Amino acid sequence: MTQRIAILDFETTGMSPAHGARAAEVGIVLIESGRIVDRFQSLMNAGQGMPAFITQLTGITSAMLRAAPPADAVMRDAARFVGDAPLVAHNASFDSKFWLDELTRAGHPPARPMAELFACTVLLSRRLYPEAPSHSLGRIVRHLQLPPAEKAHRALADAEMTAHLLLRMQADLRTRWHIPDPAHTLLHGLQRTPARHLARVLAAESARQTQPDLPQVPAKSAVQWATSASPAAVAQPTDPLNAAAPHPLA
């Protein structure tokens, strides 16, 4: 399994670009062959101050943003760092909006729709670890006994925690479900696979990868679940990641 995947996280001045919020910091971690291979982090000056309550959460101040590089330059560097790697975020409905907005402002809009680019570790966690008491990043990391962040609510620290979570998911798919190559395409499909179909889909994928010459069990694949779902599902306000929405596995 050698696919390179980019895991990203933003700290922002608010909840949504639609309400005028801008990115304040971006952190990106690249994984490949089952390990972290590179990192990118930068504060960015988008011409906005940081609200006091977000400063209390993140430690990022308005003065730090004023001294940071321009947002458009940071985002062009971030896009070069990611290259053509597919993307993952914890709560992708949030981060994908800022990735699209900031790259578009920088004159470098993504070539593919956000719903195709991003896999979401919140949705994957709900499917793969339904017994977890919570699927927030900090709590699922503690539940799985993964390395915690030295400083939570900073972009690179959260991206690194998400990377460790994703690596654990891929390891579990290999060992528990005998899927040698749990690539981004599979993850992207699994996040939209209904819970009642998950075991059958994983078993079929295992057979497809490990015994390709045998007749395959009729089952809708994870990729088919992804393509049959709404193409804008990752970015819609009614996305199941939102706290007010019903649990997607209910």
Coordinates of C-alpha atoms in Angstrom, one line a residue:
M1 CA 0.0 0.0 0.0
T2 CA 2.0 3.0 -1.3
Q3 CA -0.7 5.6 -2.0
R4 CA 0.1 9.0 -0.7
I5 CA -2.8 10.7 1.2
A6 CA -2.9 14.3 2.6
I7 CA -4.6 14.9 5.9
L8 CA -5.4 18.5 6.6
D9 CA -6.8 20.7 9.3
F10 CA -7.7 24.4 9.5
E11 CA -7.9 26.8 12.4
T12 CA -10.3 29.6 11.4
T13 CA -11.8 32.9 12.5
G14 CA -15.3 31.4 12.4
M15 CA -17.5 28.5 11.4
S16 CA -18.0 29.0 7.7
P17 CA -16.7 31.0 4.7
A18 CA -20.4 31.6 3.8
H19 CA -20.6 33.8 7.0
G20 CA -17.3 35.6 6.2
A21 CA -14.9 33.5 8.2
R22 CA -11.4 33.0 6.9
A23 CA -8.6 30.5 7.6
A24 CA -6.1 31.4 10.2
E25 CA -3.8 28.4 10.1
V26 CA -3.4 25.3 8.0
G27 CA -1.7 22.0 8.9
I28 CA -1.1 19.2 6.5
V29 CA 0.4 15.7 7.1
L30 CA 1.3 13.3 4.3
I31 CA 1.1 9.6 4.9
E32 CA 2.5 6.9 2.6
S33 CA 3.2 3.2 3.0
G34 CA 1.7 3.2 6.5
R35 CA 3.6 6.1 8.0
I36 CA 3.8 9.9 8.2
V37 CA 6.3 11.1 5.6
D38 CA 6.0 14.9 5.6
R39 CA 4.4 17.9 7.3
F40 CA 3.3 21.4 6.4
Q41 CA 2.1 24.2 8.7
S42 CA 1.6 27.9 8.5
L43 CA -0.4 30.7 10.0
M44 CA -1.9 33.0 7.4
N45 CA -2.9 36.6 7.3
A46 CA -6.3 36.9 5.6
G47 CA -6.9 40.4 6.8
Q48 CA -9.1 39.4 9.8
G49 CA -8.5 39.4 13.5
M50 CA -9.0 36.4 15.7
P51 CA -12.1 36.5 18.0
A52 CA -11.2 36.3 21.6
F53 CA -13.0 33.1 22.3
I54 CA -11.1 31.3 19.5
T55 CA -7.8 32.8 20.9
Q56 CA -8.7 31.2 24.2
L57 CA -9.2 27.8 22.5
T58 CA -6.2 27.9 20.1
G59 CA -3.8 30.3 21.5
I60 CA -3.7 32.1 18.1
T61 CA -3.8 35.9 18.5
S62 CA -4.7 38.7 16.1
A63 CA -1.1 39.9 16.4
M64 CA 0.2 36.5 15.3
L65 CA -2.1 36.7 12.2
R66 CA -0.9 40.2 11.3
A67 CA 2.7 38.9 11.3
A68 CA 1.9 35.8 9.3
P69 CA 2.4 35.4 5.5
P70 CA -0.5 36.4 3.2
A71 CA -3.2 33.8 3.0
D72 CA -3.0 33.5 -0.8
A73 CA 0.7 32.8 -0.7
V74 CA 0.3 30.2 2.0
M75 CA -2.5 28.4 0.1
R76 CA -0.5 28.3 -3.1
D77 CA 2.3 26.6 -1.1
A78 CA -0.2 24.3 0.6
A79 CA -1.6 23.3 -2.8
R80 CA 1.9 22.5 -4.1
F81 CA 2.6 20.5 -1.0
V82 CA -0.5 18.4 -1.5
G83 CA -0.1 18.0 -5.2
D84 CA -2.5 15.4 -6.6
A85 CA -2.9 13.5 -3.3
P86 CA -6.4 12.8 -2.2
L87 CA -7.5 14.5 1.0
V88 CA -8.8 13.5 4.4
A89 CA -10.0 15.6 7.3
H90 CA -11.8 15.0 10.6
N91 CA -15.1 16.6 9.9
A92 CA -14.5 17.2 6.2
S93 CA -17.7 19.2 5.8
F94 CA -15.9 21.9 7.8
D95 CA -12.4 21.8 6.4
S96 CA -13.4 21.2 2.8
K97 CA -15.3 24.5 2.7
F98 CA -12.2 26.5 3.8
W99 CA -9.9 24.5 1.4
L100 CA -12.2 25.4 -1.5
D101 CA -12.7 29.0 -0.4
E102 CA -9.1 29.9 0.3
L103 CA -7.7 28.2 -2.8
T104 CA -10.3 30.0 -5.0
R105 CA -9.4 33.3 -3.4
A106 CA -5.7 32.5 -4.1
G107 CA -6.6 31.9 -7.8
H108 CA -5.9 28.2 -7.6
P109 CA -9.4 26.5 -7.3
P110 CA -9.4 22.7 -6.9
A111 CA -9.8 20.8 -10.2
R112 CA -12.2 18.3 -8.7
P113 CA -15.4 18.7 -6.6
M114 CA -14.9 18.7 -2.8
A115 CA -17.2 15.6 -2.5
E116 CA -14.7 13.6 -4.6
L117 CA -11.5 14.9 -3.0
F118 CA -12.3 14.4 0.7
A119 CA -12.7 11.4 2.9
C120 CA -13.9 12.1 6.5
T121 CA -12.6 10.3 9.5
V122 CA -15.7 11.2 11.6
L123 CA -17.9 9.3 9.2
L124 CA -15.4 6.5 8.9
S125 CA -15.1 6.3 12.7
R126 CA -18.8 6.0 13.1
R127 CA -18.9 3.1 10.8
L128 CA -15.7 1.3 11.9
Y129 CA -15.9 1.9 15.6
P130 CA -19.6 2.2 16.5
E131 CA -18.9 1.2 20.1
A132 CA -16.9 4.4 20.7
P133 CA -18.5 6.8 23.2
S134 CA -17.8 9.8 21.0
H135 CA -16.3 10.4 17.5
S136 CA -14.8 13.8 18.3
L137 CA -11.1 13.8 17.4
G138 CA -9.7 13.9 21.0
R139 CA -12.1 11.3 22.3
I140 CA -11.8 8.7 19.5
V141 CA -8.0 9.1 19.7
R142 CA -8.2 8.3 23.5
H143 CA -10.6 5.4 22.9
L144 CA -8.2 3.8 20.4
Q145 CA -5.2 4.6 22.5
L146 CA -3.5 6.6 19.7
P147 CA -0.8 9.2 20.2
P148 CA -2.4 12.4 21.6
A149 CA -1.6 15.9 20.4
E150 CA 0.9 17.9 22.3
K151 CA -1.2 21.0 21.7
A152 CA -4.8 20.4 20.6
H153 CA -6.7 22.9 18.6
R154 CA -3.7 23.8 16.5
A155 CA -3.8 22.8 12.9
L156 CA -0.7 20.6 12.6
A157 CA -1.3 18.9 15.9
D158 CA -4.9 18.0 14.9
A159 CA -3.8 16.9 11.5
E160 CA -1.2 14.6 13.1
M161 CA -3.9 13.1 15.4
T162 CA -6.1 12.6 12.4
A163 CA -3.2 10.9 10.5
H164 CA -2.7 8.5 13.3
L165 CA -6.4 7.7 13.3
L166 CA -6.5 7.1 9.6
L167 CA -3.4 4.9 9.8
R168 CA -5.2 2.9 12.5
M169 CA -8.3 2.6 10.3
Q170 CA -6.3 1.3 7.4
A171 CA -4.4 -1.2 9.7
D172 CA -7.7 -2.5 11.0
L173 CA -9.1 -2.9 7.5
R174 CA -6.1 -4.9 6.6
T175 CA -6.0 -7.1 9.7
R176 CA -9.7 -7.4 10.7
W177 CA -11.2 -7.4 7.3
H178 CA -8.3 -8.8 5.2
I179 CA -8.3 -5.9 2.8
P180 CA -4.7 -5.5 1.6
D181 CA -5.1 -2.1 0.0
P182 CA -7.6 0.2 1.9
A183 CA -7.0 3.0 -0.5
H184 CA -8.7 6.5 -0.4
T185 CA -11.3 5.3 -3.0
L186 CA -12.4 2.6 -0.6
L187 CA -12.4 5.0 2.4
H188 CA -14.4 7.5 0.4
G189 CA -17.1 4.9 -0.4
L190 CA -17.2 3.4 3.1
Q191 CA -18.1 6.7 4.7
R192 CA -21.4 6.7 2.8
T193 CA -22.1 3.0 3.1
P194 CA -25.2 2.4 5.3
A195 CA -24.2 0.6 8.6
R196 CA -26.5 -2.4 7.8
H197 CA -24.5 -3.1 4.6
L198 CA -21.0 -2.4 5.9
A199 CA -20.0 -6.0 6.8
R200 CA -21.2 -7.3 3.4
V201 CA -19.4 -4.5 1.5
L202 CA -16.1 -5.1 3.4
A203 CA -16.3 -8.9 2.9
A204 CA -16.9 -8.4 -0.8
E205 CA -14.0 -6.0 -1.1
S206 CA -11.8 -8.4 0.7
A207 CA -12.7 -11.2 -1.7
R208 CA -12.2 -8.8 -4.6
Q209 CA -8.7 -7.9 -3.5
T210 CA -7.5 -11.3 -2.2
Q211 CA -9.3 -13.7 -4.5
P212 CA -9.9 -11.9 -7.8
D213 CA -10.4 -15.1 -9.8
L214 CA -13.3 -16.4 -7.7
P215 CA -16.9 -15.4 -8.5
Q216 CA -17.7 -12.3 -6.5
V217 CA -20.6 -12.1 -4.0
P218 CA -23.2 -9.8 -5.4
A219 CA -23.0 -6.7 -3.3
K220 CA -23.0 -3.0 -3.9
S221 CA -19.4 -1.9 -3.5
A222 CA -18.3 1.0 -1.4
V223 CA -17.4 2.9 -4.6
Q224 CA -21.0 2.4 -5.8
W225 CA -22.4 3.7 -2.5
A226 CA -20.2 6.8 -2.9
T227 CA -21.3 7.5 -6.4
S228 CA -25.0 6.9 -5.7
A229 CA -24.9 9.4 -2.8
S230 CA -25.5 13.1 -3.3
P231 CA -22.3 14.5 -4.9
A232 CA -22.4 17.5 -2.6
A233 CA -22.9 15.5 0.6
V234 CA -19.5 16.3 2.1
A235 CA -20.2 20.1 2.0
Q236 CA -23.9 20.4 2.6
P237 CA -25.2 22.0 5.9
T238 CA -27.3 18.8 6.4
D239 CA -24.3 16.6 6.4
P240 CA -24.5 14.0 9.2
L241 CA -21.3 15.5 10.7
N242 CA -23.4 18.4 12.1
A243 CA -24.4 17.9 15.7
A244 CA -28.1 18.7 15.0
A245 CA -28.3 16.0 12.3
P246 CA -29.4 12.4 13.2
H247 CA -26.7 9.9 13.7
P248 CA -25.9 8.4 10.3
L249 CA -25.9 4.9 11.7
A250 CA -29.2 5.2 13.5

